[in-house]
Amino acid sequence: MLILGIDPGTAVTGYGVVRAGTTHTLVECGVIRTKADAPLPKRLHDISEGVREVIARHRPAAMAVESAFYAKNVRTTLVLGHARGVILLAGEEAQVAIHEYPPAEIKKAVVGTGAATKTQVQLMVAQLLRLKTPPQPADAADAVAAALTCAMRLGTQRALAAARGIGPLVPSARRSRR
């Protein structure tokens, strides 16, 4: 199963595609950059188009998006919400199952503590995926960490469901609801 992880941002949006399985493998990761001097609607358009391109290229079964955190600056939180909105819309329009995780939950799943630094996340992502070097930049590593979190959560759900004899919680069909 392919899982697309997204670390939303208006200047830099990280993405990472992970093939979930017995061992997870990195398929692709990178960032979608917008021009700092572009108006917000143009930046949102560019983010949306970038996410749509990644979805079209890989056809993931699931998308893991870092949920909003509350910054001290209300404007920053609001603008980040706009970016998350176009990302979620792109996933929904492509009929990808969307999962949202708070930043601390992603860090805890990958590193073991919700207070992990970006460097710690990068190093653990590299170790978990057996990479020679950590994904760069940190926004891409954060997106891969979101995808890994989703892969681990879905794997746990499937194992519990199988143990209870109730079958998979996530249908194997292309479209599943949260």
Short mmCIF file of N, CA and C in Angstrom, two decimals:
data_model
loop_
_atom_site.label_atom_id
_atom_site.label_comp_id
_atom_site.label_asym_id
_atom_site.label_seq_id
_atom_site.Cartn_x
_atom_site.Cartn_y
_atom_site.Cartn_z
N MET A 1 0.84 -1.17 0.00
CA MET A 1 0.00 0.00 0.00
C MET A 1 0.89 1.24 0.00
N LEU A 2 0.61 2.18 -0.88
CA LEU A 2 1.35 3.44 -0.90
C LEU A 2 0.64 4.46 -0.03
N ILE A 3 1.44 5.16 0.79
CA ILE A 3 0.92 6.20 1.66
C ILE A 3 1.68 7.48 1.39
N LEU A 4 0.93 8.55 1.14
CA LEU A 4 1.51 9.87 0.93
C LEU A 4 1.44 10.66 2.23
N GLY A 5 2.59 11.09 2.73
CA GLY A 5 2.64 11.93 3.91
C GLY A 5 2.84 13.37 3.50
N ILE A 6 2.18 14.30 4.20
CA ILE A 6 2.28 15.72 3.88
C ILE A 6 2.57 16.51 5.15
N ASP A 7 3.57 17.39 5.07
CA ASP A 7 3.89 18.35 6.13
C ASP A 7 3.53 19.72 5.56
N PRO A 8 2.33 20.25 5.89
CA PRO A 8 1.86 21.49 5.27
C PRO A 8 2.67 22.72 5.66
N GLY A 9 2.78 23.61 4.70
CA GLY A 9 3.40 24.91 4.92
C GLY A 9 3.09 25.79 3.73
N THR A 10 3.10 27.09 3.91
CA THR A 10 2.81 27.97 2.77
C THR A 10 4.07 28.29 1.98
N ALA A 11 5.21 28.28 2.62
CA ALA A 11 6.47 28.52 1.90
C ALA A 11 7.04 27.20 1.39
N VAL A 12 7.04 26.18 2.26
CA VAL A 12 7.57 24.86 1.91
C VAL A 12 6.61 23.80 2.45
N THR A 13 6.09 22.98 1.56
CA THR A 13 5.24 21.86 1.93
C THR A 13 6.03 20.59 1.64
N GLY A 14 6.26 19.80 2.67
CA GLY A 14 6.99 18.55 2.48
C GLY A 14 6.06 17.43 2.08
N TYR A 15 6.58 16.49 1.28
CA TYR A 15 5.81 15.30 0.94
C TYR A 15 6.73 14.08 0.96
N GLY A 16 6.14 12.94 1.25
CA GLY A 16 6.89 11.70 1.24
C GLY A 16 5.96 10.55 0.92
N VAL A 17 6.39 9.68 0.04
CA VAL A 17 5.60 8.51 -0.36
C VAL A 17 6.31 7.27 0.17
N VAL A 18 5.58 6.49 0.95
CA VAL A 18 6.13 5.29 1.57
C VAL A 18 5.30 4.09 1.14
N ARG A 19 5.99 3.01 0.78
CA ARG A 19 5.31 1.74 0.50
C ARG A 19 5.27 0.98 1.81
N ALA A 20 4.05 0.81 2.35
CA ALA A 20 3.88 0.11 3.61
C ALA A 20 3.81 -1.38 3.37
N GLY A 21 4.46 -2.12 4.22
CA GLY A 21 4.46 -3.57 4.11
C GLY A 21 5.13 -4.17 5.32
N THR A 22 5.61 -5.37 5.18
CA THR A 22 6.34 -6.00 6.28
C THR A 22 7.50 -5.11 6.69
N THR A 23 8.19 -4.60 5.68
CA THR A 23 9.17 -3.54 5.90
C THR A 23 8.72 -2.37 5.04
N HIS A 24 8.82 -1.19 5.58
CA HIS A 24 8.39 0.00 4.86
C HIS A 24 9.56 0.52 4.01
N THR A 25 9.24 1.02 2.81
CA THR A 25 10.28 1.56 1.94
C THR A 25 9.89 2.94 1.45
N LEU A 26 10.89 3.78 1.30
CA LEU A 26 10.69 5.12 0.77
C LEU A 26 10.64 5.05 -0.75
N VAL A 27 9.60 5.61 -1.33
CA VAL A 27 9.45 5.65 -2.79
C VAL A 27 9.96 6.99 -3.32
N GLU A 28 9.54 8.07 -2.69
CA GLU A 28 9.94 9.42 -3.11
C GLU A 28 9.66 10.40 -1.99
N CYS A 29 10.48 11.43 -1.89
CA CYS A 29 10.18 12.53 -0.98
C CYS A 29 10.76 13.81 -1.54
N GLY A 30 10.22 14.91 -1.09
CA GLY A 30 10.69 16.21 -1.56
C GLY A 30 9.84 17.32 -0.97
N VAL A 31 9.92 18.47 -1.59
CA VAL A 31 9.15 19.62 -1.11
C VAL A 31 8.52 20.35 -2.29
N ILE A 32 7.44 21.03 -1.98
CA ILE A 32 6.76 21.92 -2.91
C ILE A 32 7.05 23.32 -2.38
N ARG A 33 7.78 24.11 -3.14
CA ARG A 33 8.14 25.47 -2.70
C ARG A 33 7.27 26.49 -3.41
N THR A 34 6.91 27.54 -2.68
CA THR A 34 6.19 28.65 -3.28
C THR A 34 7.04 29.90 -3.19
N LYS A 35 6.74 30.85 -4.04
CA LYS A 35 7.51 32.11 -4.03
C LYS A 35 7.05 32.99 -2.88
N ALA A 36 8.02 33.46 -2.11
CA ALA A 36 7.73 34.25 -0.92
C ALA A 36 6.98 35.54 -1.25
N ASP A 37 7.22 36.10 -2.43
CA ASP A 37 6.58 37.37 -2.77
C ASP A 37 5.24 37.18 -3.49
N ALA A 38 4.83 35.94 -3.70
CA ALA A 38 3.55 35.67 -4.37
C ALA A 38 2.39 35.90 -3.40
N PRO A 39 1.26 36.36 -3.92
CA PRO A 39 0.09 36.51 -3.06
C PRO A 39 -0.39 35.14 -2.55
N LEU A 40 -1.06 35.14 -1.41
CA LEU A 40 -1.50 33.89 -0.79
C LEU A 40 -2.33 33.01 -1.74
N PRO A 41 -3.29 33.55 -2.50
CA PRO A 41 -4.04 32.67 -3.40
C PRO A 41 -3.15 31.94 -4.41
N LYS A 42 -2.13 32.59 -4.92
CA LYS A 42 -1.20 31.96 -5.86
C LYS A 42 -0.40 30.85 -5.16
N ARG A 43 0.03 31.13 -3.94
CA ARG A 43 0.79 30.12 -3.19
C ARG A 43 -0.08 28.89 -2.92
N LEU A 44 -1.35 29.12 -2.54
CA LEU A 44 -2.26 28.01 -2.28
C LEU A 44 -2.50 27.19 -3.55
N HIS A 45 -2.62 27.88 -4.67
CA HIS A 45 -2.78 27.19 -5.95
C HIS A 45 -1.58 26.31 -6.25
N ASP A 46 -0.39 26.85 -6.04
CA ASP A 46 0.84 26.10 -6.31
C ASP A 46 0.96 24.87 -5.41
N ILE A 47 0.57 25.02 -4.14
CA ILE A 47 0.60 23.89 -3.20
C ILE A 47 -0.39 22.82 -3.67
N SER A 48 -1.60 23.24 -4.00
CA SER A 48 -2.62 22.32 -4.46
C SER A 48 -2.17 21.57 -5.71
N GLU A 49 -1.63 22.28 -6.67
CA GLU A 49 -1.16 21.65 -7.90
C GLU A 49 -0.02 20.68 -7.63
N GLY A 50 0.89 21.05 -6.75
CA GLY A 50 2.00 20.16 -6.41
C GLY A 50 1.53 18.87 -5.77
N VAL A 51 0.57 18.97 -4.84
CA VAL A 51 0.03 17.78 -4.19
C VAL A 51 -0.72 16.92 -5.21
N ARG A 52 -1.49 17.55 -6.06
CA ARG A 52 -2.22 16.80 -7.11
C ARG A 52 -1.25 16.04 -8.02
N GLU A 53 -0.14 16.67 -8.36
CA GLU A 53 0.86 16.01 -9.22
C GLU A 53 1.44 14.77 -8.54
N VAL A 54 1.75 14.89 -7.25
CA VAL A 54 2.30 13.74 -6.50
C VAL A 54 1.26 12.64 -6.42
N ILE A 55 0.01 13.00 -6.16
CA ILE A 55 -1.07 12.00 -6.10
C ILE A 55 -1.22 11.32 -7.46
N ALA A 56 -1.23 12.08 -8.53
CA ALA A 56 -1.39 11.51 -9.87
C ALA A 56 -0.23 10.58 -10.23
N ARG A 57 0.98 10.95 -9.79
CA ARG A 57 2.17 10.16 -10.12
C ARG A 57 2.19 8.82 -9.38
N HIS A 58 1.70 8.80 -8.13
CA HIS A 58 1.85 7.60 -7.30
C HIS A 58 0.55 6.88 -6.98
N ARG A 59 -0.57 7.54 -7.09
CA ARG A 59 -1.88 6.94 -6.77
C ARG A 59 -1.88 6.27 -5.39
N PRO A 60 -1.61 7.05 -4.33
CA PRO A 60 -1.57 6.44 -2.99
C PRO A 60 -2.96 5.99 -2.54
N ALA A 61 -2.99 4.98 -1.69
CA ALA A 61 -4.24 4.51 -1.11
C ALA A 61 -4.64 5.36 0.09
N ALA A 62 -3.65 5.98 0.72
CA ALA A 62 -3.92 6.79 1.91
C ALA A 62 -3.01 8.02 1.91
N MET A 63 -3.49 9.05 2.60
CA MET A 63 -2.71 10.28 2.75
C MET A 63 -2.70 10.64 4.23
N ALA A 64 -1.51 10.87 4.76
CA ALA A 64 -1.34 11.26 6.16
C ALA A 64 -0.92 12.73 6.19
N VAL A 65 -1.73 13.55 6.84
CA VAL A 65 -1.47 14.99 6.88
C VAL A 65 -1.25 15.41 8.32
N GLU A 66 -0.19 16.16 8.53
CA GLU A 66 0.05 16.71 9.86
C GLU A 66 -1.06 17.69 10.17
N SER A 67 -1.73 17.51 11.31
CA SER A 67 -2.83 18.40 11.67
C SER A 67 -2.28 19.74 12.16
N ALA A 68 -3.17 20.71 12.23
CA ALA A 68 -2.77 22.07 12.59
C ALA A 68 -2.25 22.12 14.02
N PHE A 69 -1.22 22.90 14.20
CA PHE A 69 -0.75 23.20 15.55
C PHE A 69 -1.10 24.66 15.78
N TYR A 70 -1.17 25.05 17.01
CA TYR A 70 -1.57 26.42 17.32
C TYR A 70 -0.35 27.25 17.63
N ALA A 71 0.03 28.08 16.66
CA ALA A 71 1.20 28.94 16.82
C ALA A 71 0.84 30.12 17.71
N LYS A 72 1.85 30.74 18.27
CA LYS A 72 1.62 31.94 19.09
C LYS A 72 1.04 33.06 18.23
N ASN A 73 1.45 33.07 16.97
CA ASN A 73 0.96 34.08 16.03
C ASN A 73 -0.32 33.54 15.37
N VAL A 74 -1.44 34.19 15.64
CA VAL A 74 -2.73 33.74 15.10
C VAL A 74 -2.72 33.74 13.58
N ARG A 75 -2.08 34.73 12.98
CA ARG A 75 -2.03 34.82 11.52
C ARG A 75 -1.32 33.60 10.93
N THR A 76 -0.24 33.16 11.56
CA THR A 76 0.49 31.97 11.10
C THR A 76 -0.41 30.74 11.14
N THR A 77 -1.16 30.58 12.22
CA THR A 77 -2.06 29.44 12.35
C THR A 77 -3.14 29.49 11.27
N LEU A 78 -3.69 30.67 11.02
CA LEU A 78 -4.74 30.83 10.02
C LEU A 78 -4.23 30.52 8.62
N VAL A 79 -3.06 31.04 8.27
CA VAL A 79 -2.50 30.82 6.94
C VAL A 79 -2.16 29.34 6.75
N LEU A 80 -1.63 28.69 7.78
CA LEU A 80 -1.35 27.27 7.71
C LEU A 80 -2.64 26.49 7.50
N GLY A 81 -3.72 26.94 8.11
CA GLY A 81 -5.02 26.31 7.92
C GLY A 81 -5.47 26.37 6.46
N HIS A 82 -5.18 27.49 5.79
CA HIS A 82 -5.50 27.60 4.36
C HIS A 82 -4.73 26.54 3.56
N ALA A 83 -3.45 26.40 3.86
CA ALA A 83 -2.62 25.42 3.15
C ALA A 83 -3.16 24.01 3.38
N ARG A 84 -3.49 23.70 4.63
CA ARG A 84 -4.05 22.38 4.94
C ARG A 84 -5.35 22.16 4.18
N GLY A 85 -6.14 23.21 4.05
CA GLY A 85 -7.42 23.09 3.34
C GLY A 85 -7.26 22.67 1.89
N VAL A 86 -6.33 23.29 1.17
CA VAL A 86 -6.16 22.92 -0.24
C VAL A 86 -5.53 21.53 -0.37
N ILE A 87 -4.72 21.15 0.60
CA ILE A 87 -4.12 19.81 0.60
C ILE A 87 -5.20 18.76 0.83
N LEU A 88 -6.05 18.99 1.83
CA LEU A 88 -7.13 18.05 2.12
C LEU A 88 -8.10 17.95 0.95
N LEU A 89 -8.39 19.07 0.32
CA LEU A 89 -9.28 19.06 -0.85
C LEU A 89 -8.68 18.24 -1.99
N ALA A 90 -7.39 18.41 -2.24
CA ALA A 90 -6.73 17.65 -3.31
C ALA A 90 -6.83 16.15 -3.02
N GLY A 91 -6.63 15.75 -1.79
CA GLY A 91 -6.74 14.33 -1.42
C GLY A 91 -8.17 13.83 -1.55
N GLU A 92 -9.11 14.60 -1.10
CA GLU A 92 -10.52 14.20 -1.17
C GLU A 92 -10.98 14.08 -2.62
N GLU A 93 -10.60 15.03 -3.45
CA GLU A 93 -10.99 14.98 -4.86
C GLU A 93 -10.39 13.78 -5.58
N ALA A 94 -9.22 13.34 -5.13
CA ALA A 94 -8.58 12.16 -5.72
C ALA A 94 -9.08 10.86 -5.07
N GLN A 95 -10.00 10.99 -4.14
CA GLN A 95 -10.59 9.86 -3.43
C GLN A 95 -9.56 9.03 -2.68
N VAL A 96 -8.64 9.73 -2.03
CA VAL A 96 -7.62 9.09 -1.20
C VAL A 96 -8.10 9.13 0.25
N ALA A 97 -7.98 8.03 0.96
CA ALA A 97 -8.34 8.01 2.38
C ALA A 97 -7.41 8.94 3.14
N ILE A 98 -7.98 9.87 3.89
CA ILE A 98 -7.17 10.89 4.57
C ILE A 98 -7.12 10.62 6.07
N HIS A 99 -5.91 10.66 6.61
CA HIS A 99 -5.68 10.48 8.04
C HIS A 99 -4.92 11.71 8.53
N GLU A 100 -5.33 12.25 9.66
CA GLU A 100 -4.65 13.42 10.22
C GLU A 100 -4.06 13.07 11.58
N TYR A 101 -2.83 13.55 11.79
CA TYR A 101 -2.13 13.27 13.04
C TYR A 101 -1.49 14.55 13.57
N PRO A 102 -1.62 14.80 14.87
CA PRO A 102 -0.94 15.96 15.46
C PRO A 102 0.58 15.77 15.37
N PRO A 103 1.33 16.88 15.28
CA PRO A 103 2.79 16.78 15.19
C PRO A 103 3.42 15.95 16.32
N ALA A 104 2.93 16.11 17.54
CA ALA A 104 3.50 15.37 18.67
C ALA A 104 3.26 13.87 18.52
N GLU A 105 2.12 13.48 17.95
CA GLU A 105 1.83 12.06 17.75
C GLU A 105 2.77 11.45 16.69
N ILE A 106 3.04 12.22 15.65
CA ILE A 106 3.97 11.75 14.61
C ILE A 106 5.36 11.57 15.20
N LYS A 107 5.81 12.57 15.94
CA LYS A 107 7.14 12.48 16.56
C LYS A 107 7.23 11.30 17.52
N LYS A 108 6.17 11.09 18.30
CA LYS A 108 6.17 9.98 19.25
C LYS A 108 6.19 8.64 18.53
N ALA A 109 5.43 8.52 17.45
CA ALA A 109 5.39 7.26 16.70
C ALA A 109 6.74 6.92 16.08
N VAL A 110 7.45 7.93 15.60
CA VAL A 110 8.70 7.69 14.88
C VAL A 110 9.92 7.71 15.80
N VAL A 111 9.94 8.65 16.73
CA VAL A 111 11.13 8.83 17.58
C VAL A 111 10.93 8.24 18.97
N GLY A 112 9.70 8.24 19.46
CA GLY A 112 9.44 7.73 20.81
C GLY A 112 9.10 8.82 21.80
N THR A 113 9.20 10.08 21.37
CA THR A 113 8.83 11.20 22.22
C THR A 113 8.20 12.29 21.37
N GLY A 114 7.14 12.86 21.90
CA GLY A 114 6.44 13.93 21.18
C GLY A 114 7.19 15.24 21.15
N ALA A 115 8.28 15.31 21.90
CA ALA A 115 9.08 16.54 21.95
C ALA A 115 10.35 16.42 21.12
N ALA A 116 10.39 15.49 20.20
CA ALA A 116 11.59 15.26 19.38
C ALA A 116 11.90 16.48 18.50
N THR A 117 13.19 16.66 18.23
CA THR A 117 13.61 17.75 17.34
C THR A 117 13.50 17.30 15.89
N LYS A 118 13.59 18.26 14.98
CA LYS A 118 13.56 17.93 13.54
C LYS A 118 14.72 17.01 13.18
N THR A 119 15.88 17.25 13.76
CA THR A 119 17.05 16.41 13.49
C THR A 119 16.81 14.98 13.96
N GLN A 120 16.22 14.80 15.13
CA GLN A 120 15.93 13.46 15.64
C GLN A 120 14.94 12.74 14.72
N VAL A 121 13.93 13.48 14.22
CA VAL A 121 12.97 12.88 13.30
C VAL A 121 13.68 12.43 12.03
N GLN A 122 14.54 13.29 11.48
CA GLN A 122 15.28 12.93 10.27
C GLN A 122 16.11 11.66 10.48
N LEU A 123 16.83 11.59 11.58
CA LEU A 123 17.69 10.44 11.85
C LEU A 123 16.89 9.15 12.02
N MET A 124 15.75 9.23 12.73
CA MET A 124 14.94 8.03 12.95
C MET A 124 14.25 7.58 11.66
N VAL A 125 13.82 8.54 10.84
CA VAL A 125 13.22 8.17 9.54
C VAL A 125 14.26 7.41 8.72
N ALA A 126 15.48 7.91 8.71
CA ALA A 126 16.56 7.23 7.96
C ALA A 126 16.79 5.83 8.52
N GLN A 127 16.79 5.69 9.82
CA GLN A 127 17.03 4.39 10.43
C GLN A 127 15.87 3.43 10.15
N LEU A 128 14.64 3.89 10.31
CA LEU A 128 13.47 3.03 10.09
C LEU A 128 13.36 2.55 8.65
N LEU A 129 13.79 3.40 7.71
CA LEU A 129 13.70 3.05 6.29
C LEU A 129 15.02 2.52 5.73
N ARG A 130 16.02 2.37 6.59
CA ARG A 130 17.34 1.87 6.20
C ARG A 130 17.96 2.71 5.08
N LEU A 131 17.91 4.02 5.25
CA LEU A 131 18.47 4.95 4.27
C LEU A 131 19.91 5.28 4.67
N LYS A 132 20.73 5.55 3.69
CA LYS A 132 22.12 5.92 3.98
C LYS A 132 22.21 7.30 4.59
N THR A 133 21.34 8.21 4.15
CA THR A 133 21.31 9.57 4.69
C THR A 133 19.87 9.96 4.97
N PRO A 134 19.67 10.83 5.97
CA PRO A 134 18.31 11.27 6.27
C PRO A 134 17.71 12.09 5.12
N PRO A 135 16.40 12.01 4.94
CA PRO A 135 15.76 12.82 3.91
C PRO A 135 16.00 14.30 4.16
N GLN A 136 16.23 15.03 3.09
CA GLN A 136 16.46 16.47 3.15
C GLN A 136 15.46 17.17 2.24
N PRO A 137 15.02 18.35 2.57
CA PRO A 137 15.16 19.06 3.84
C PRO A 137 14.28 18.46 4.93
N ALA A 138 14.31 19.08 6.10
CA ALA A 138 13.56 18.56 7.26
C ALA A 138 12.07 18.45 6.96
N ASP A 139 11.52 19.33 6.13
CA ASP A 139 10.09 19.28 5.81
C ASP A 139 9.74 17.97 5.09
N ALA A 140 10.63 17.50 4.22
CA ALA A 140 10.41 16.22 3.54
C ALA A 140 10.48 15.08 4.54
N ALA A 141 11.43 15.12 5.47
CA ALA A 141 11.55 14.08 6.50
C ALA A 141 10.30 14.06 7.38
N ASP A 142 9.77 15.23 7.72
CA ASP A 142 8.55 15.30 8.53
C ASP A 142 7.37 14.67 7.78
N ALA A 143 7.30 14.88 6.48
CA ALA A 143 6.23 14.28 5.67
C ALA A 143 6.38 12.75 5.63
N VAL A 144 7.60 12.28 5.48
CA VAL A 144 7.85 10.83 5.49
C VAL A 144 7.47 10.26 6.86
N ALA A 145 7.76 11.00 7.92
CA ALA A 145 7.39 10.56 9.27
C ALA A 145 5.87 10.45 9.40
N ALA A 146 5.14 11.38 8.79
CA ALA A 146 3.67 11.30 8.81
C ALA A 146 3.19 10.04 8.10
N ALA A 147 3.79 9.74 6.94
CA ALA A 147 3.43 8.53 6.20
C ALA A 147 3.75 7.27 7.01
N LEU A 148 4.90 7.26 7.67
CA LEU A 148 5.28 6.11 8.51
C LEU A 148 4.32 5.93 9.67
N THR A 149 3.90 7.04 10.27
CA THR A 149 2.93 6.99 11.37
C THR A 149 1.66 6.32 10.89
N CYS A 150 1.18 6.73 9.74
CA CYS A 150 -0.03 6.15 9.16
C CYS A 150 0.17 4.66 8.89
N ALA A 151 1.30 4.30 8.31
CA ALA A 151 1.59 2.90 8.01
C ALA A 151 1.58 2.06 9.29
N MET A 152 2.18 2.59 10.35
CA MET A 152 2.23 1.86 11.62
C MET A 152 0.84 1.74 12.23
N ARG A 153 0.07 2.81 12.20
CA ARG A 153 -1.28 2.79 12.77
C ARG A 153 -2.19 1.83 12.00
N LEU A 154 -2.14 1.87 10.67
CA LEU A 154 -2.97 0.97 9.87
C LEU A 154 -2.53 -0.48 10.06
N GLY A 155 -1.22 -0.70 10.17
CA GLY A 155 -0.72 -2.05 10.42
C GLY A 155 -1.20 -2.59 11.74
N THR A 156 -1.20 -1.75 12.77
CA THR A 156 -1.69 -2.16 14.08
C THR A 156 -3.18 -2.46 14.03
N GLN A 157 -3.94 -1.61 13.34
CA GLN A 157 -5.38 -1.84 13.22
C GLN A 157 -5.67 -3.15 12.52
N ARG A 158 -4.94 -3.43 11.46
CA ARG A 158 -5.15 -4.69 10.72
C ARG A 158 -4.81 -5.90 11.60
N ALA A 159 -3.70 -5.80 12.34
CA ALA A 159 -3.30 -6.91 13.20
C ALA A 159 -4.34 -7.16 14.29
N LEU A 160 -4.85 -6.10 14.90
CA LEU A 160 -5.88 -6.25 15.93
C LEU A 160 -7.16 -6.83 15.35
N ALA A 161 -7.54 -6.34 14.18
CA ALA A 161 -8.75 -6.85 13.53
C ALA A 161 -8.61 -8.32 13.19
N ALA A 162 -7.45 -8.71 12.70
CA ALA A 162 -7.21 -10.12 12.35
C ALA A 162 -7.25 -10.99 13.60
N ALA A 163 -6.67 -10.48 14.68
CA ALA A 163 -6.65 -11.24 15.93
C ALA A 163 -8.07 -11.43 16.47
N ARG A 164 -8.93 -10.45 16.23
CA ARG A 164 -10.32 -10.54 16.68
C ARG A 164 -11.20 -11.25 15.66
N GLY A 165 -10.64 -11.53 14.49
CA GLY A 165 -11.39 -12.22 13.45
C GLY A 165 -12.43 -11.37 12.76
N ILE A 166 -12.21 -10.04 12.73
CA ILE A 166 -13.22 -9.17 12.12
C ILE A 166 -12.80 -8.62 10.76
N GLY A 167 -11.66 -9.07 10.25
CA GLY A 167 -11.25 -8.61 8.92
C GLY A 167 -10.60 -7.25 8.96
N PRO A 168 -10.18 -6.77 7.80
CA PRO A 168 -9.46 -5.49 7.74
C PRO A 168 -10.36 -4.31 8.06
N LEU A 169 -9.80 -3.31 8.74
CA LEU A 169 -10.53 -2.09 9.04
C LEU A 169 -10.49 -1.11 7.89
N VAL A 170 -9.49 -1.25 7.05
CA VAL A 170 -9.38 -0.39 5.87
C VAL A 170 -9.60 -1.27 4.66
N PRO A 171 -10.68 -1.03 3.92
CA PRO A 171 -10.95 -1.88 2.75
C PRO A 171 -9.80 -1.81 1.75
N SER A 172 -9.62 -2.90 1.03
CA SER A 172 -8.56 -2.92 0.03
C SER A 172 -8.95 -2.12 -1.20
N ALA A 173 -10.20 -1.72 -1.30
CA ALA A 173 -10.64 -0.89 -2.43
C ALA A 173 -9.95 0.45 -2.40
N ARG A 174 -9.90 1.10 -3.53
CA ARG A 174 -9.24 2.40 -3.69
C ARG A 174 -9.80 3.44 -2.73
N ARG A 175 -11.08 3.45 -2.52
CA ARG A 175 -11.74 4.48 -1.73
C ARG A 175 -12.14 3.93 -0.37
N SER A 176 -11.68 4.55 0.68
CA SER A 176 -12.16 4.21 2.02
C SER A 176 -12.35 5.50 2.78
N ARG A 177 -13.28 5.47 3.68
CA ARG A 177 -13.57 6.66 4.49
C ARG A 177 -12.87 6.55 5.81
N ARG A 178 -12.64 7.67 6.42
CA ARG A 178 -11.93 7.78 7.68
C ARG A 178 -12.73 7.18 8.78
#
